Amino acid sequence: MSDIAAHIGQATAVSSMILGVPFYAQSRNQITLPVDLMTSSGLSQESLLRLFQGHIKDSAEENQIKEALKNVVYETAITANDHMLTAKSKLEMARQEIKKIVQEQPQDQLLNKFSKKWRKGIPDSLYVPTMAGIPTSLF
């Protein structure tokens, strides 16, 4: 169970990191995106700071930075999504194991009563809208 919670927490942290980019760039001069992904997309921390602080006047340069930023955000969001998929998969395995244990112990009323809570999954509504909205919500 702690592994499932860890994956959900990691997905939340990555999503928060993405959504916090404008705040940290404007108020603290920090970029919270993976540098290796930024480098592979030809994006520098300086260019993102200039974008979010409004120092870019050339619209062609601005569009180029925004396009590279979309790619970096998308690749980063994939990591969050992978953690959620892993959590869902592990939760499904745990539910199957709980079901097996409950079936082996039909006389245990307490076990039967509380095992019903584990038959639910992670609702898609928790993370799908966030994942779909991330690339356009940064600028």
PDB file of C-alpha atoms in Angstrom:
ATOM      1  CA  MET A   1       0.000   0.000   0.000  1.00  0.00           C
ATOM      2  CA  SER A   2       2.832   2.407   0.746  1.00  0.00           C
ATOM      3  CA  ASP A   3       4.196   1.811  -2.750  1.00  0.00           C
ATOM      4  CA  ILE A   4       0.827   2.802  -4.253  1.00  0.00           C
ATOM      5  CA  ALA A   5       0.735   5.945  -2.128  1.00  0.00           C
ATOM      6  CA  ALA A   6       4.315   6.744  -3.138  1.00  0.00           C
ATOM      7  CA  HIS A   7       3.449   6.570  -6.834  1.00  0.00           C
ATOM      8  CA  ILE A   8       0.405   8.810  -6.327  1.00  0.00           C
ATOM      9  CA  GLY A   9       2.586  11.239  -4.383  1.00  0.00           C
ATOM     10  CA  GLN A  10       5.239  11.272  -7.087  1.00  0.00           C
ATOM     11  CA  ALA A  11       2.625  11.942  -9.760  1.00  0.00           C
ATOM     12  CA  THR A  12       1.242  14.785  -7.661  1.00  0.00           C
ATOM     13  CA  ALA A  13       4.718  16.230  -7.120  1.00  0.00           C
ATOM     14  CA  VAL A  14       5.592  16.142 -10.821  1.00  0.00           C
ATOM     15  CA  SER A  15       2.256  17.751 -11.742  1.00  0.00           C
ATOM     16  CA  SER A  16       2.716  20.431  -9.083  1.00  0.00           C
ATOM     17  CA  MET A  17       6.241  21.051 -10.324  1.00  0.00           C
ATOM     18  CA  ILE A  18       4.893  21.657 -13.835  1.00  0.00           C
ATOM     19  CA  LEU A  19       2.036  23.860 -12.710  1.00  0.00           C
ATOM     20  CA  GLY A  20       4.394  25.878 -10.487  1.00  0.00           C
ATOM     21  CA  VAL A  21       6.747  26.856 -13.312  1.00  0.00           C
ATOM     22  CA  PRO A  22       5.209  30.322 -13.905  1.00  0.00           C
ATOM     23  CA  PHE A  23       5.143  31.155 -10.183  1.00  0.00           C
ATOM     24  CA  TYR A  24       8.723  30.105  -9.515  1.00  0.00           C
ATOM     25  CA  ALA A  25      10.008  31.758 -12.690  1.00  0.00           C
ATOM     26  CA  GLN A  26       8.322  35.076 -11.907  1.00  0.00           C
ATOM     27  CA  SER A  27       8.850  35.285  -8.158  1.00  0.00           C
ATOM     28  CA  ARG A  28      12.004  33.289  -7.425  1.00  0.00           C
ATOM     29  CA  ASN A  29      13.944  33.132 -10.711  1.00  0.00           C
ATOM     30  CA  GLN A  30      13.775  29.320 -10.620  1.00  0.00           C
ATOM     31  CA  ILE A  31      12.772  26.818 -13.289  1.00  0.00           C
ATOM     32  CA  THR A  32      11.334  23.561 -11.957  1.00  0.00           C
ATOM     33  CA  LEU A  33      11.503  21.513 -15.156  1.00  0.00           C
ATOM     34  CA  PRO A  34      14.059  18.760 -15.837  1.00  0.00           C
ATOM     35  CA  VAL A  35      17.202  20.297 -17.309  1.00  0.00           C
ATOM     36  CA  ASP A  36      17.964  17.232 -19.444  1.00  0.00           C
ATOM     37  CA  LEU A  37      14.584  17.495 -21.205  1.00  0.00           C
ATOM     38  CA  MET A  38      15.011  21.238 -21.633  1.00  0.00           C
ATOM     39  CA  THR A  39      18.454  20.745 -23.164  1.00  0.00           C
ATOM     40  CA  SER A  40      17.222  18.078 -25.571  1.00  0.00           C
ATOM     41  CA  SER A  41      14.497  20.496 -26.730  1.00  0.00           C
ATOM     42  CA  GLY A  42      16.959  23.363 -27.158  1.00  0.00           C
ATOM     43  CA  LEU A  43      15.497  25.297 -24.246  1.00  0.00           C
ATOM     44  CA  SER A  44      17.513  27.127 -21.597  1.00  0.00           C
ATOM     45  CA  GLN A  45      16.553  28.233 -18.119  1.00  0.00           C
ATOM     46  CA  GLU A  46      17.378  31.796 -19.118  1.00  0.00           C
ATOM     47  CA  SER A  47      14.954  31.746 -22.048  1.00  0.00           C
ATOM     48  CA  LEU A  48      12.147  30.464 -19.815  1.00  0.00           C
ATOM     49  CA  LEU A  49      12.855  33.105 -17.187  1.00  0.00           C
ATOM     50  CA  ARG A  50      12.762  35.784 -19.889  1.00  0.00           C
ATOM     51  CA  LEU A  51       9.468  34.358 -21.238  1.00  0.00           C
ATOM     52  CA  PHE A  52       7.671  34.220 -17.896  1.00  0.00           C
ATOM     53  CA  GLN A  53       9.002  37.582 -16.749  1.00  0.00           C
ATOM     54  CA  GLY A  54       7.878  39.277 -19.967  1.00  0.00           C
ATOM     55  CA  HIS A  55      11.301  40.270 -21.300  1.00  0.00           C
ATOM     56  CA  ILE A  56      10.888  38.744 -24.772  1.00  0.00           C
ATOM     57  CA  LYS A  57       9.719  41.255 -27.375  1.00  0.00           C
ATOM     58  CA  ASP A  58      10.276  39.218 -30.551  1.00  0.00           C
ATOM     59  CA  SER A  59       7.133  37.169 -31.288  1.00  0.00           C
ATOM     60  CA  ALA A  60       9.051  34.610 -33.385  1.00  0.00           C
ATOM     61  CA  GLU A  61      11.431  33.930 -30.503  1.00  0.00           C
ATOM     62  CA  GLU A  62       8.496  33.772 -28.083  1.00  0.00           C
ATOM     63  CA  ASN A  63       6.673  31.244 -30.270  1.00  0.00           C
ATOM     64  CA  GLN A  64       9.818  29.138 -30.601  1.00  0.00           C
ATOM     65  CA  ILE A  65      10.281  29.043 -26.817  1.00  0.00           C
ATOM     66  CA  LYS A  66       6.610  28.229 -26.244  1.00  0.00           C
ATOM     67  CA  GLU A  67       6.741  25.341 -28.712  1.00  0.00           C
ATOM     68  CA  ALA A  68       9.844  23.891 -27.043  1.00  0.00           C
ATOM     69  CA  LEU A  69       8.192  24.413 -23.650  1.00  0.00           C
ATOM     70  CA  LYS A  70       5.138  22.430 -24.764  1.00  0.00           C
ATOM     71  CA  ASN A  71       7.402  19.514 -25.662  1.00  0.00           C
ATOM     72  CA  VAL A  72       9.232  19.634 -22.325  1.00  0.00           C
ATOM     73  CA  VAL A  73       5.985  19.876 -20.366  1.00  0.00           C
ATOM     74  CA  TYR A  74       4.492  16.998 -22.336  1.00  0.00           C
ATOM     75  CA  GLU A  75       7.509  14.766 -21.696  1.00  0.00           C
ATOM     76  CA  THR A  76       7.468  15.686 -18.004  1.00  0.00           C
ATOM     77  CA  ALA A  77       3.720  15.065 -17.750  1.00  0.00           C
ATOM     78  CA  ILE A  78       4.271  11.585 -19.171  1.00  0.00           C
ATOM     79  CA  THR A  79       6.278  10.813 -16.034  1.00  0.00           C
ATOM     80  CA  ALA A  80       3.362  11.846 -13.814  1.00  0.00           C
ATOM     81  CA  ASN A  81       0.965   9.817 -15.915  1.00  0.00           C
ATOM     82  CA  ASP A  82       3.249   6.767 -15.726  1.00  0.00           C
ATOM     83  CA  HIS A  83       3.226   6.993 -11.930  1.00  0.00           C
ATOM     84  CA  MET A  84      -0.581   7.111 -11.905  1.00  0.00           C
ATOM     85  CA  LEU A  85      -0.800   4.122 -14.242  1.00  0.00           C
ATOM     86  CA  THR A  86       1.613   2.202 -12.019  1.00  0.00           C
ATOM     87  CA  ALA A  87      -0.440   3.089  -8.933  1.00  0.00           C
ATOM     88  CA  LYS A  88      -3.631   1.904 -10.633  1.00  0.00           C
ATOM     89  CA  SER A  89      -1.958  -1.334 -11.684  1.00  0.00           C
ATOM     90  CA  LYS A  90      -0.608  -2.028  -8.203  1.00  0.00           C
ATOM     91  CA  LEU A  91      -3.956  -1.173  -6.641  1.00  0.00           C
ATOM     92  CA  GLU A  92      -5.625  -3.672  -8.964  1.00  0.00           C
ATOM     93  CA  MET A  93      -3.123  -6.349  -7.906  1.00  0.00           C
ATOM     94  CA  ALA A  94      -3.789  -5.528  -4.242  1.00  0.00           C
ATOM     95  CA  ARG A  95      -7.553  -5.729  -4.808  1.00  0.00           C
ATOM     96  CA  GLN A  96      -7.188  -9.150  -6.410  1.00  0.00           C
ATOM     97  CA  GLU A  97      -5.049 -10.358  -3.513  1.00  0.00           C
ATOM     98  CA  ILE A  98      -7.564  -9.015  -0.984  1.00  0.00           C
ATOM     99  CA  LYS A  99     -10.387 -10.732  -2.857  1.00  0.00           C
ATOM    100  CA  LYS A 100      -8.458 -14.004  -2.769  1.00  0.00           C
ATOM    101  CA  ILE A 101      -7.817 -13.699   0.979  1.00  0.00           C
ATOM    102  CA  VAL A 102     -11.474 -12.845   1.662  1.00  0.00           C
ATOM    103  CA  GLN A 103     -12.626 -15.871  -0.340  1.00  0.00           C
ATOM    104  CA  GLU A 104     -10.279 -18.090   1.654  1.00  0.00           C
ATOM    105  CA  GLN A 105     -11.735 -16.749   4.927  1.00  0.00           C
ATOM    106  CA  PRO A 106     -15.526 -16.658   4.376  1.00  0.00           C
ATOM    107  CA  GLN A 107     -16.276 -16.959   8.098  1.00  0.00           C
ATOM    108  CA  ASP A 108     -14.379 -13.771   9.011  1.00  0.00           C
ATOM    109  CA  GLN A 109     -17.156 -11.162   9.094  1.00  0.00           C
ATOM    110  CA  LEU A 110     -14.877  -8.255   9.930  1.00  0.00           C
ATOM    111  CA  LEU A 111     -12.618  -9.036   6.988  1.00  0.00           C
ATOM    112  CA  ASN A 112     -15.610  -9.348   4.669  1.00  0.00           C
ATOM    113  CA  LYS A 113     -17.087  -6.067   5.890  1.00  0.00           C
ATOM    114  CA  PHE A 114     -13.984  -3.919   5.441  1.00  0.00           C
ATOM    115  CA  SER A 115     -12.699  -5.537   2.249  1.00  0.00           C
ATOM    116  CA  LYS A 116     -15.476  -3.853   0.260  1.00  0.00           C
ATOM    117  CA  LYS A 117     -13.705  -0.493   0.554  1.00  0.00           C
ATOM    118  CA  TRP A 118     -10.799  -1.849  -1.484  1.00  0.00           C
ATOM    119  CA  ARG A 119     -12.981  -2.684  -4.452  1.00  0.00           C
ATOM    120  CA  LYS A 120     -12.830   0.871  -5.703  1.00  0.00           C
ATOM    121  CA  GLY A 121     -10.007   2.223  -7.826  1.00  0.00           C
ATOM    122  CA  ILE A 122      -8.346   5.553  -8.384  1.00  0.00           C
ATOM    123  CA  PRO A 123     -10.874   7.757 -10.158  1.00  0.00           C
ATOM    124  CA  ASP A 124      -9.689   9.014 -13.528  1.00  0.00           C
ATOM    125  CA  SER A 125     -11.198  12.402 -12.724  1.00  0.00           C
ATOM    126  CA  LEU A 126      -8.382  13.029 -10.248  1.00  0.00           C
ATOM    127  CA  TYR A 127      -5.660  13.252 -12.851  1.00  0.00           C
ATOM    128  CA  VAL A 128      -6.995  13.193 -16.423  1.00  0.00           C
ATOM    129  CA  PRO A 129      -8.182  16.853 -16.518  1.00  0.00           C
ATOM    130  CA  THR A 130      -4.890  18.006 -15.032  1.00  0.00           C
ATOM    131  CA  MET A 131      -2.858  15.980 -17.492  1.00  0.00           C
ATOM    132  CA  ALA A 132      -4.934  17.240 -20.431  1.00  0.00           C
ATOM    133  CA  GLY A 133      -4.677  20.872 -19.319  1.00  0.00           C
ATOM    134  CA  ILE A 134      -0.991  21.087 -18.475  1.00  0.00           C
ATOM    135  CA  PRO A 135       0.535  21.976 -21.877  1.00  0.00           C
ATOM    136  CA  THR A 136      -1.684  25.025 -22.375  1.00  0.00           C
ATOM    137  CA  SER A 137      -1.923  26.298 -18.804  1.00  0.00           C
ATOM    138  CA  LEU A 138       1.656  27.542 -18.504  1.00  0.00           C
ATOM    139  CA  PHE A 139       1.386  30.625 -20.706  1.00  0.00           C
TER     140      PHE A 139
END
